Coordinates of C-alpha atoms (C1' of nucleotides) in Angstrom, one line a residue:
Chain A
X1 CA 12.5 -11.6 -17.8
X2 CA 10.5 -14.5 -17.5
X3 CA 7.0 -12.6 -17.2
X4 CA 4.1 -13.6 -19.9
X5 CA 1.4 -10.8 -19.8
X6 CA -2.5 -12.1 -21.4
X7 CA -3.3 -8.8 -22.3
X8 CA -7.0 -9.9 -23.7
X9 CA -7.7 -11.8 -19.6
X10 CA -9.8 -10.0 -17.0
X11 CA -7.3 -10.0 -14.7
X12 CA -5.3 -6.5 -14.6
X13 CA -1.9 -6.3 -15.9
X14 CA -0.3 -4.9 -12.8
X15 CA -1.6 -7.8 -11.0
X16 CA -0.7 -10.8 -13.6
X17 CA 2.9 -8.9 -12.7
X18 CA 2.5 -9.2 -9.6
X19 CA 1.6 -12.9 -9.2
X20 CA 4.0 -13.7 -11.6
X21 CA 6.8 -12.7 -9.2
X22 CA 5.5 -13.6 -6.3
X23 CA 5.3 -17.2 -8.0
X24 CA 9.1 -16.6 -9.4
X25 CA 10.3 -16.3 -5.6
X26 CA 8.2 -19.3 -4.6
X27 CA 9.7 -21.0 -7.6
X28 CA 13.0 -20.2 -6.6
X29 CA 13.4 -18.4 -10.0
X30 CA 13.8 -14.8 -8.0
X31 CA 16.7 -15.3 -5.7
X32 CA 16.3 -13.0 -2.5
X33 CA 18.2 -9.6 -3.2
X34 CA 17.8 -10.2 -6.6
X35 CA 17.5 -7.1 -8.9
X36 CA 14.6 -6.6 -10.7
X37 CA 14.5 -4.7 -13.5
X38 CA 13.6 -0.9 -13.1
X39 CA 10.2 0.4 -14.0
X40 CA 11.0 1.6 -17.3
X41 CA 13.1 -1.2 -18.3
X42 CA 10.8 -3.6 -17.6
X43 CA 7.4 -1.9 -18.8
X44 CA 9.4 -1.2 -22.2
X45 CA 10.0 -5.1 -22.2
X46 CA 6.9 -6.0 -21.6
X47 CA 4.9 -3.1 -24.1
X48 CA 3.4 -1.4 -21.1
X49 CA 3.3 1.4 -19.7
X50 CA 5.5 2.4 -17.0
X51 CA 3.4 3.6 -14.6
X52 CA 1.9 0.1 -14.7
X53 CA 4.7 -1.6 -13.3
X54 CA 5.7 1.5 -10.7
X55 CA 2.0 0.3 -9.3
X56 CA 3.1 -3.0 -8.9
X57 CA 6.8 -2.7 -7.3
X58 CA 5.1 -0.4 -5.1
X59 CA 2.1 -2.4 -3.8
X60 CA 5.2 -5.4 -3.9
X61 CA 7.2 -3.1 -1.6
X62 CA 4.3 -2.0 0.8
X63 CA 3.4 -6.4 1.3
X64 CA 6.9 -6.6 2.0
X65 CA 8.2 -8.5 -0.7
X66 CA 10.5 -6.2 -2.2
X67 CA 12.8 -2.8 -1.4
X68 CA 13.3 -0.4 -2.8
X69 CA 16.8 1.2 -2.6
X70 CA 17.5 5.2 -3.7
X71 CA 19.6 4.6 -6.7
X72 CA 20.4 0.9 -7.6
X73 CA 16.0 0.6 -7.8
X74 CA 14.1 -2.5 -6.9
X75 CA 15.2 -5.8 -5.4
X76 CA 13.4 -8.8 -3.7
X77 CA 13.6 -8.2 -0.3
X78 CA 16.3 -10.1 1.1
X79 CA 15.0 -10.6 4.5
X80 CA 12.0 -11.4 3.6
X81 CA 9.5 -12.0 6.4
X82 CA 5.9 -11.8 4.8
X83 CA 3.6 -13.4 7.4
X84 CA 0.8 -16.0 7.8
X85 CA -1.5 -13.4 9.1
X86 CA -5.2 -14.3 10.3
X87 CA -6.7 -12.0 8.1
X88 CA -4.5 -13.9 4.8
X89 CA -5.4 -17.4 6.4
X90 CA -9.1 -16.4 6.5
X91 CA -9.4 -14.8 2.5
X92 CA -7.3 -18.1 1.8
X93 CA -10.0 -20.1 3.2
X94 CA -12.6 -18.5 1.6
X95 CA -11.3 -18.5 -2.0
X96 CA -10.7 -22.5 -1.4
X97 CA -14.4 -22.7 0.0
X98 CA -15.5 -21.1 -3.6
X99 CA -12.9 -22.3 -5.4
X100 CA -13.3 -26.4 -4.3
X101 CA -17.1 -25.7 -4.4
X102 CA -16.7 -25.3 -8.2
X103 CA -14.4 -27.7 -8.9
X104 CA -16.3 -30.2 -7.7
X105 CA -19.4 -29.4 -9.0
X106 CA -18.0 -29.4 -12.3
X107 CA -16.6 -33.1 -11.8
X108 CA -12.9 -32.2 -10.6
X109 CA -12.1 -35.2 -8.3
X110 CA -10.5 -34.7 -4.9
X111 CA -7.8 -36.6 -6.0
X112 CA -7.4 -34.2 -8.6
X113 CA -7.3 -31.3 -6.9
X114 CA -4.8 -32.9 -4.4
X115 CA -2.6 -33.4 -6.9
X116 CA -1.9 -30.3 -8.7
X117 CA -1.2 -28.3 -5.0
X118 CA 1.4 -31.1 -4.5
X119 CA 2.7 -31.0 -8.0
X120 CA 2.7 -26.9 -6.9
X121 CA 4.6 -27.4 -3.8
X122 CA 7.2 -30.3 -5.7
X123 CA 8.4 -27.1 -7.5
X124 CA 8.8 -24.9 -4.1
X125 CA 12.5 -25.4 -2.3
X126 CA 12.5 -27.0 1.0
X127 CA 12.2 -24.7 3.8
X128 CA 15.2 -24.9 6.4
X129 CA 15.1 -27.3 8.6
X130 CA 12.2 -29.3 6.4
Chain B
X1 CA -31.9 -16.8 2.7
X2 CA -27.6 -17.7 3.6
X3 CA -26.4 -15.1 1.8
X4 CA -23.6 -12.9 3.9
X5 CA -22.4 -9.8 1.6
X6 CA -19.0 -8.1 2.8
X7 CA -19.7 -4.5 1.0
X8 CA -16.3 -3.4 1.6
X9 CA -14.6 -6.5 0.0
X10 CA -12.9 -6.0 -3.1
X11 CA -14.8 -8.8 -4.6
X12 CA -18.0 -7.4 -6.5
X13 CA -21.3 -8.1 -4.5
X14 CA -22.7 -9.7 -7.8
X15 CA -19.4 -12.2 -7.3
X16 CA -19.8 -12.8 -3.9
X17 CA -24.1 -13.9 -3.9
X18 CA -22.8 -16.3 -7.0
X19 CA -20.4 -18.2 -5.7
X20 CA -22.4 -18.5 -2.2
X21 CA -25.1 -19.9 -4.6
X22 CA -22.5 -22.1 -5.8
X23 CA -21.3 -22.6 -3.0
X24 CA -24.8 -23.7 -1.0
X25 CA -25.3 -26.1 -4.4
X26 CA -21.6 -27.6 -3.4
X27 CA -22.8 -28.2 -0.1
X28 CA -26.5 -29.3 -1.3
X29 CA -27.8 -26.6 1.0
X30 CA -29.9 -25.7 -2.6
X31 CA -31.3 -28.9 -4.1
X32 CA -31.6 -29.7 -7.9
X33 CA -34.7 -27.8 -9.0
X34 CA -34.9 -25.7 -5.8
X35 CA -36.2 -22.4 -6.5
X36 CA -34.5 -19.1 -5.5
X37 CA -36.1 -16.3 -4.2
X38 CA -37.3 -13.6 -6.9
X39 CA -34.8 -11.0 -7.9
X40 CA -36.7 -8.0 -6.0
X41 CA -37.2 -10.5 -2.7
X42 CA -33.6 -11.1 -2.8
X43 CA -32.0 -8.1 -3.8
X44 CA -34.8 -6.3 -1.0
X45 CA -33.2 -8.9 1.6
X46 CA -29.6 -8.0 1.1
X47 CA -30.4 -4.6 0.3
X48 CA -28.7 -3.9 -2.5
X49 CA -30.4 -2.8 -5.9
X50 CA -32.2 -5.6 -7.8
X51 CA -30.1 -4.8 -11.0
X52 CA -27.6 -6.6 -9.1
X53 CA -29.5 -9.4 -8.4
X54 CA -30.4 -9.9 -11.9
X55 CA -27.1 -9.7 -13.3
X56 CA -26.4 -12.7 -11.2
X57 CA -29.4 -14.5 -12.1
X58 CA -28.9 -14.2 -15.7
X59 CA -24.6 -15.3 -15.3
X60 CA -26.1 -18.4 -13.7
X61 CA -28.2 -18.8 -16.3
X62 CA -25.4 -18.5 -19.0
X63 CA -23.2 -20.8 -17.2
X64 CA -25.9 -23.2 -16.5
X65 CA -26.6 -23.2 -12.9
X66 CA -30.0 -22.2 -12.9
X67 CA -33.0 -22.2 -14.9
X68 CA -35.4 -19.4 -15.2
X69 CA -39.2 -19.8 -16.4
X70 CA -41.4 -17.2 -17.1
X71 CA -44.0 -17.1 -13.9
X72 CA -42.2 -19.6 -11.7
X73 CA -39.1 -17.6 -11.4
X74 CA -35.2 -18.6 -10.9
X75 CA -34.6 -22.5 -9.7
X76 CA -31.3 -24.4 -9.7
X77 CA -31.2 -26.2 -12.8
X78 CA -32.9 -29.6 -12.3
X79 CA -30.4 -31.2 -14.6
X80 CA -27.1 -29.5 -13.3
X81 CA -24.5 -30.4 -15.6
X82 CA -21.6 -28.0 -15.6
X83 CA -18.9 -29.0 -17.5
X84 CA -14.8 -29.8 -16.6
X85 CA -13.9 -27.4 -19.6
X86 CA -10.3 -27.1 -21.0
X87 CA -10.8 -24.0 -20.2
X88 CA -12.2 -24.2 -16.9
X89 CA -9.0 -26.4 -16.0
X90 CA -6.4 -23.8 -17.3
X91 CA -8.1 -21.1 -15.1
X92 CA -8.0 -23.5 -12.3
X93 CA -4.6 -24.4 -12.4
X94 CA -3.1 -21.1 -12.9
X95 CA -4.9 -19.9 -10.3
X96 CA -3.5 -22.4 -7.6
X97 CA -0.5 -21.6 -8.9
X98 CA -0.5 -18.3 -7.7
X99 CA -2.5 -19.2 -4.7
X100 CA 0.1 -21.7 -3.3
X101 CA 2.8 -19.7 -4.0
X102 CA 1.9 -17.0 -2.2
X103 CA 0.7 -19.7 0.7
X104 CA 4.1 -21.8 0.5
X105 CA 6.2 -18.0 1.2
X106 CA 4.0 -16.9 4.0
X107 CA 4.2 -20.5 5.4
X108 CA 1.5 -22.5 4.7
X109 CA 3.0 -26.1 4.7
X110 CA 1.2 -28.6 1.7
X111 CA -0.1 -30.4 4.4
X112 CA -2.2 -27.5 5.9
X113 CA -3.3 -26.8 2.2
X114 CA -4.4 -30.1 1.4
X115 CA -6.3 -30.5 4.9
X116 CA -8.6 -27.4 3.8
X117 CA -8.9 -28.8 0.4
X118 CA -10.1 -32.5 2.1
X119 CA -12.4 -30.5 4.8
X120 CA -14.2 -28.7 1.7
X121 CA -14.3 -32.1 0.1
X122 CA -15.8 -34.0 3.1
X123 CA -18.5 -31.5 3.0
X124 CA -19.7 -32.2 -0.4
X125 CA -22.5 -35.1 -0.6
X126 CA -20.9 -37.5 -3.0
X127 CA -22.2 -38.1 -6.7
X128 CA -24.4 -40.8 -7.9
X129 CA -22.4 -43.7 -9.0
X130 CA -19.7 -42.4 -6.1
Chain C
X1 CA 32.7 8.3 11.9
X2 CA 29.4 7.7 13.5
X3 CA 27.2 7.6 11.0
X4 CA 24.7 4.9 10.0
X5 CA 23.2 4.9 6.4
X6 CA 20.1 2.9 5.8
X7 CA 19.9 2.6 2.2
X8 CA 16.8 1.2 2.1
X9 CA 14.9 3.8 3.7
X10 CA 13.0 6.4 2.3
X11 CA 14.8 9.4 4.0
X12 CA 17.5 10.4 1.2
X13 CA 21.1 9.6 2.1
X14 CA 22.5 13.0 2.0
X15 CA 19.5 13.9 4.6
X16 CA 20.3 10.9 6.9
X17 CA 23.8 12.5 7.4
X18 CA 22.7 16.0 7.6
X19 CA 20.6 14.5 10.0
X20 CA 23.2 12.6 12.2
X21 CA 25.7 15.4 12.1
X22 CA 23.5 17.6 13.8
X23 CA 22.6 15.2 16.0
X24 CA 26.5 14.5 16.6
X25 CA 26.6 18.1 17.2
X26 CA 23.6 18.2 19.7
X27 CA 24.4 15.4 21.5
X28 CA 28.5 16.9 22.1
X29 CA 29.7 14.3 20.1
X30 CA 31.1 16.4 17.6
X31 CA 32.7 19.4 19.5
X32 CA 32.3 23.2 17.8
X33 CA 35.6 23.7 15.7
X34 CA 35.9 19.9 15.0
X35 CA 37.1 18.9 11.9
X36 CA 34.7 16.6 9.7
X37 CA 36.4 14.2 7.1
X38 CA 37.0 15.2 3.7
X39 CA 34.7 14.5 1.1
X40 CA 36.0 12.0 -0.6
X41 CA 36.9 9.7 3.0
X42 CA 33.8 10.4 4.5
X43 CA 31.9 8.7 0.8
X44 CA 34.4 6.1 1.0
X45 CA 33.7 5.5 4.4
X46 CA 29.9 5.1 4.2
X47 CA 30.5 3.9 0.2
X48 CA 28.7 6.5 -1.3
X49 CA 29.0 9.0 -4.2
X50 CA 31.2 11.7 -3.1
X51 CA 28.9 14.1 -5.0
X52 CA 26.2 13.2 -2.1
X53 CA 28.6 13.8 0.5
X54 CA 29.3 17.3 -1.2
X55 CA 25.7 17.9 -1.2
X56 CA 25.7 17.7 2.5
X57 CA 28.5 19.4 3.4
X58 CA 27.1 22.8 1.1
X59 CA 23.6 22.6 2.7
X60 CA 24.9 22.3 6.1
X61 CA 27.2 25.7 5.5
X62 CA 24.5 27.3 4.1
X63 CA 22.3 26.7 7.2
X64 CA 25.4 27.9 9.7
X65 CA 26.4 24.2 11.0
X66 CA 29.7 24.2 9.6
X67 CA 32.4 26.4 8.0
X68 CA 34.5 25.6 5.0
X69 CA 37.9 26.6 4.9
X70 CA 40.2 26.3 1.2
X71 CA 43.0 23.6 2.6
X72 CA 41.8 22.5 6.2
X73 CA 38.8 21.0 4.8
X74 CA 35.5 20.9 7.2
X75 CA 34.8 22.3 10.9
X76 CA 31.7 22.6 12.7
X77 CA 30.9 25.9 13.3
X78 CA 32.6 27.1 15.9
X79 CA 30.6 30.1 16.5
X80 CA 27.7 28.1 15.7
X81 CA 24.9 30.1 16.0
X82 CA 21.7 28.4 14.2
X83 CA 18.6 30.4 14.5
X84 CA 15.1 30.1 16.0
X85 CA 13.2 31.9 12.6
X86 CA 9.7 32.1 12.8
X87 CA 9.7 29.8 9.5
X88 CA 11.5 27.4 11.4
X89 CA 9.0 27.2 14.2
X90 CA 6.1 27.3 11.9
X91 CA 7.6 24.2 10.1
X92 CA 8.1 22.3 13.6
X93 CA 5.1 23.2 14.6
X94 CA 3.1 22.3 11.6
X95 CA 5.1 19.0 11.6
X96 CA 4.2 18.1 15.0
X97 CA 0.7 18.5 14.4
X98 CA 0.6 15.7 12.3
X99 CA 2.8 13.2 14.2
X100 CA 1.0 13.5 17.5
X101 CA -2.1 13.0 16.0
X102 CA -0.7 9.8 14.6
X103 CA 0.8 8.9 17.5
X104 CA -2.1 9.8 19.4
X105 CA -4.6 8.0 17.3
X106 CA -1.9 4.5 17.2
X107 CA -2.4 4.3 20.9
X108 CA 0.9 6.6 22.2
X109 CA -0.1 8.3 25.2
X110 CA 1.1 12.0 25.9
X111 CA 3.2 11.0 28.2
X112 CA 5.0 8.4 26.8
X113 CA 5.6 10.8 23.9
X114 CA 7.1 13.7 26.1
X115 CA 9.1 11.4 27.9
X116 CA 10.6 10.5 24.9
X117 CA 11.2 14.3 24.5
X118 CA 12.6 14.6 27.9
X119 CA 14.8 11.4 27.3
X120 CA 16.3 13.2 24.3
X121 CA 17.0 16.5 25.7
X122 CA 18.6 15.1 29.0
X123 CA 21.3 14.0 26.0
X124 CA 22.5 17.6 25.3
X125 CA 24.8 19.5 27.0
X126 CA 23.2 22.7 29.0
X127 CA 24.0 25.7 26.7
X128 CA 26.1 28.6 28.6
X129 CA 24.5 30.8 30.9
X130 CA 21.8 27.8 31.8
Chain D
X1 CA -13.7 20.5 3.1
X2 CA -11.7 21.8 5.7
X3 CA -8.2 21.2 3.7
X4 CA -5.3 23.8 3.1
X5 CA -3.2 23.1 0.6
X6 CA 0.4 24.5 0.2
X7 CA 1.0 24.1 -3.6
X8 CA 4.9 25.5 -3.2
X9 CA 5.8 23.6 -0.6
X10 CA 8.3 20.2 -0.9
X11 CA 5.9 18.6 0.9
X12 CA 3.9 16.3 -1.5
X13 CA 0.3 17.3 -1.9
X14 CA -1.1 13.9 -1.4
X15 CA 1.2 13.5 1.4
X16 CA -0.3 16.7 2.7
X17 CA -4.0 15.6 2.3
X18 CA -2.9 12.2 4.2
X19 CA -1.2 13.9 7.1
X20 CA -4.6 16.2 7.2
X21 CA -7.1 13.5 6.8
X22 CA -5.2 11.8 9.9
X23 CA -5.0 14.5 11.8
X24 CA -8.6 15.6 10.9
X25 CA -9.7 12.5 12.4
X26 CA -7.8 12.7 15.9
X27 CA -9.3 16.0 16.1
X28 CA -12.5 14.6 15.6
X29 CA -13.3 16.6 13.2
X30 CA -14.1 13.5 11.0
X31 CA -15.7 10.9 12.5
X32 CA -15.2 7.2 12.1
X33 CA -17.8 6.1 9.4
X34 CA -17.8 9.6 7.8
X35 CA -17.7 9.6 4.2
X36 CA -15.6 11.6 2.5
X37 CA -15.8 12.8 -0.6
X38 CA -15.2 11.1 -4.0
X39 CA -12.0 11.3 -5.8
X40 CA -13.0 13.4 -8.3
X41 CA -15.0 15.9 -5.9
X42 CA -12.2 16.5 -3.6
X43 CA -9.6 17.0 -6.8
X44 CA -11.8 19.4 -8.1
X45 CA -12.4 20.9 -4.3
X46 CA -8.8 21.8 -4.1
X47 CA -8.1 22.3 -7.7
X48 CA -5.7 18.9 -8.4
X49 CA -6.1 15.7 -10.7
X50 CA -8.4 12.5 -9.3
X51 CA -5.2 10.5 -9.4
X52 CA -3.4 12.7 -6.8
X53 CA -6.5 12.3 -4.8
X54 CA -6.9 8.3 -5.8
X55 CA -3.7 7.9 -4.7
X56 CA -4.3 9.4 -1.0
X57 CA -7.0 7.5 -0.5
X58 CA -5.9 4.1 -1.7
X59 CA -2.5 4.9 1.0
X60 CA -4.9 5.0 3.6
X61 CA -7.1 1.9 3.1
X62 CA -3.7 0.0 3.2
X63 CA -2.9 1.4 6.1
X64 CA -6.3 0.8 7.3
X65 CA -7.4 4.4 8.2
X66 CA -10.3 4.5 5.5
X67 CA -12.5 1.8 4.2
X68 CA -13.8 1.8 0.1
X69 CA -17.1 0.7 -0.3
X70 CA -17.8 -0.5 -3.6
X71 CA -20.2 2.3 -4.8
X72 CA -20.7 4.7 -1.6
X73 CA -17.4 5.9 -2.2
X74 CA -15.0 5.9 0.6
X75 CA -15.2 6.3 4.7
X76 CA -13.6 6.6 7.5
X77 CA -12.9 3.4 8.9
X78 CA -15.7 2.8 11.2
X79 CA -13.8 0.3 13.0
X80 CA -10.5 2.0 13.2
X81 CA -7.5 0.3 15.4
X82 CA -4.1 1.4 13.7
X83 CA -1.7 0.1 15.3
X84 CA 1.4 1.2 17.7
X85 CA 3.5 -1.4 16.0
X86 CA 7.8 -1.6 17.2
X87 CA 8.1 -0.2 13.6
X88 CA 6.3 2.4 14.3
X89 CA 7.6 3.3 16.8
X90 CA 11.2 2.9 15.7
X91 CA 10.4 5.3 13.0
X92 CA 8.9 7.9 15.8
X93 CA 11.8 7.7 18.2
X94 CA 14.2 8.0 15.2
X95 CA 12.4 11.2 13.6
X96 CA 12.1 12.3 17.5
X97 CA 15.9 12.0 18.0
X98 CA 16.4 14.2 14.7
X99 CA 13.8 17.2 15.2
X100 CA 14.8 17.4 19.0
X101 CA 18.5 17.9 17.8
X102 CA 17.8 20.6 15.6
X103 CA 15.2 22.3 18.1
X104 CA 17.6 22.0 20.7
X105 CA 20.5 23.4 18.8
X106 CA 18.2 26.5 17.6
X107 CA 17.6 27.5 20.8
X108 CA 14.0 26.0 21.4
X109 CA 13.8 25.3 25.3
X110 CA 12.7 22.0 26.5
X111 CA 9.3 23.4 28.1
X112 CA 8.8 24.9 25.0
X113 CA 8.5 21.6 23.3
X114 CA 6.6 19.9 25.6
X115 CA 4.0 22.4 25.5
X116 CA 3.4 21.9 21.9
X117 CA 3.1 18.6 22.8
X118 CA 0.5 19.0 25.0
X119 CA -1.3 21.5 23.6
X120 CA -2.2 19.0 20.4
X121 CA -2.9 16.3 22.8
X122 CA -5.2 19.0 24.6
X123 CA -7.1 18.8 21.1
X124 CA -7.4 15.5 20.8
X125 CA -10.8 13.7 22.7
X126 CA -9.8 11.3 25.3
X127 CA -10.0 7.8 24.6
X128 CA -12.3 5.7 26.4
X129 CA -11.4 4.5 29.7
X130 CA -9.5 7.8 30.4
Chain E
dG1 C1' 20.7 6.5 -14.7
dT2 C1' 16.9 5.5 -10.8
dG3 C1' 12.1 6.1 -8.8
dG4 C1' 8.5 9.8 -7.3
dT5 C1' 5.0 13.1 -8.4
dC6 C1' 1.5 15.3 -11.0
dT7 C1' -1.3 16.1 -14.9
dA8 C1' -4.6 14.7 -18.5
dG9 C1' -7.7 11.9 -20.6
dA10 C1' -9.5 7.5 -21.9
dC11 C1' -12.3 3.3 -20.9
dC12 C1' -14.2 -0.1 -17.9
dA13 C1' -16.7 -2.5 -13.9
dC14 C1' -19.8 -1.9 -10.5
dA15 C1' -24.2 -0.5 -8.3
Chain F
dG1 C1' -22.7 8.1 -10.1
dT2 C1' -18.5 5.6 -7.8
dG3 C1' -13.6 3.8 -7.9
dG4 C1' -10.1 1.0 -10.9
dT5 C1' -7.0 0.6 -14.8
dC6 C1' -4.1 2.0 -18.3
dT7 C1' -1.8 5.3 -21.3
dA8 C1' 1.1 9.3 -22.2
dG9 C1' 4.1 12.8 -21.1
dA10 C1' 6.1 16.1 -18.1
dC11 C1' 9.2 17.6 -14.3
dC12 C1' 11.7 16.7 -10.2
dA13 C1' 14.9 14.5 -6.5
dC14 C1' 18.4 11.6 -5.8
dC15 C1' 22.8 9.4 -6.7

DNA sequence: GTGGTCTAGACCACA
DNA sequence: GTGGTCTAGACCACC
């Protein structure tokens, strides 16, 4: 697995997972209907524990971004439809309001900041008929 | 006061009144060497318990936003110069990794992204020298 | 065979068929007397463990629906004769509690509801003697 | 708190606080912008672990039925609108097309259905506009 | 083997 | 005081 865990950041481990994969199927890295590995598997890999990672598949599963099947455990959704919701474009907005407010202050150009989304998006495959 | 707190946002009211602070600096809605209201006026106007407040004040204060004297209270720091920290950068980027990710899979195009980015920009006045 | 599996849901699989042969039974689809597939065709067909189909088929002689002979394999009941136990009604009863009041509170009106009841019950057959 | 608890039963016991928090608020027995109580009060009310509790409760803000405040604890959603979404719905007309089977087939009568049906929805205040 | 549930206890962030 | 996170270990249902 491709996941690296800061164990010493703020951020919670269950949601450093959680970006983590959400980045892999942006990236491409996470095929849709891939397997992922199952809760213990994966928390054993990582030195967690395994409740840690049932949090995650399960908020994962609830956005929509996985399913979870009986027996053969967790795989990325592979019709999967998460949406541009209002209420998702509006906290987007907001964390760039904050986000851009800081940057600049501390001397990030907008140049800068321009070019890391597009470096960002370089890595994201084309979406049909783009 | 500009503030507008969202008590039943996951992000911590402390968060939310700094980064509108940083924010209203951003957007030079607070000059250099403007003063703040006191922690009790504040904290009373919000209505929320001056601890809070404080906490806020003295993170500023750590990070260099603001200055605080001993009778005249909390101002912005007169000589704002926040630093574009190695650090600062690596937190940046890896957060706008996971950001566009996210964005790019609920259909966000880069050009929608970048127009946010440019609208926060156009709001900031431009630096001396700029 | 009639039967659709959705493997992704959260109903069990050996439930879903339980489920659908009694439907198949309420509905006249599947006659008293009438002869299920064997074990292992009917997990071949759906692609299943035969173990879960096995499951089934003992839970639903247990409860009356069908009758197991040594060579011939499966029948439905043909003397079916399920019964209207107080613990089943309680259960009904206890479970409908809670849905309406979903329903109700997610903006289903009663009658919407109890014409989906009606719609459902024009499906069966009238018993004898009605 | 007015919650019974069946410890034996297969039902999940946070599935059965859910189903009795929702239903307790149809019945308007809790009112929107009612606080309930904290994790670890409720546990202890009914004699379970916070987590069991923690868990209901964190269900029903993503499904929007409760908000958390950051230190009041948690509330009914004072602004409740859950919605009668085609999945929803789906999922009711499917579990509909199951229980009616089964009722059916045990002798339960039609009327006899219906008038459960409307004697919850008897419970229930009427909506505004009705 | 898989995930789901529940318990128990620890520590932390927030207000 | 509140909820949030993480650990640890148990037992169960399903397949």
């Amino acid at each position: 697995m491709f996941l690296h865990i800061q164990f010493e950041s703020e951020v919670p481990i269950y949601q450093q997972i959680k970006n983590q994969i959400i980045r892999g199927i942006a990236l491409g890295e996470l095929k849709l209907g891939e397997d992922l590995p199952s809760v213990r598997q994966l928390a054993s890999d990582i030195g967690i524990n395994f409740h840690t990672v049932n949090k995650v598949y399960n908020q994962l599963k609830q956005e929509g971004w996985v399913v979870i099947h009986r027996k053969s455990g967790v795989m990325i959704n592979p019709e999967l439809k998460v949406e541009k919701t209002p209420e998702y474009i509006e906290g987007l907005e907001e964390l760039l309001k904050t986000v851009t407010a800081e940057a600049y202050l501390r001397g990030v150009t907008k140049e800068e900041f321009i070019q890391w989304i597009e470096n960002n998006y370089a890595g994201y495959p084309l979406r049909e008929g783009e």
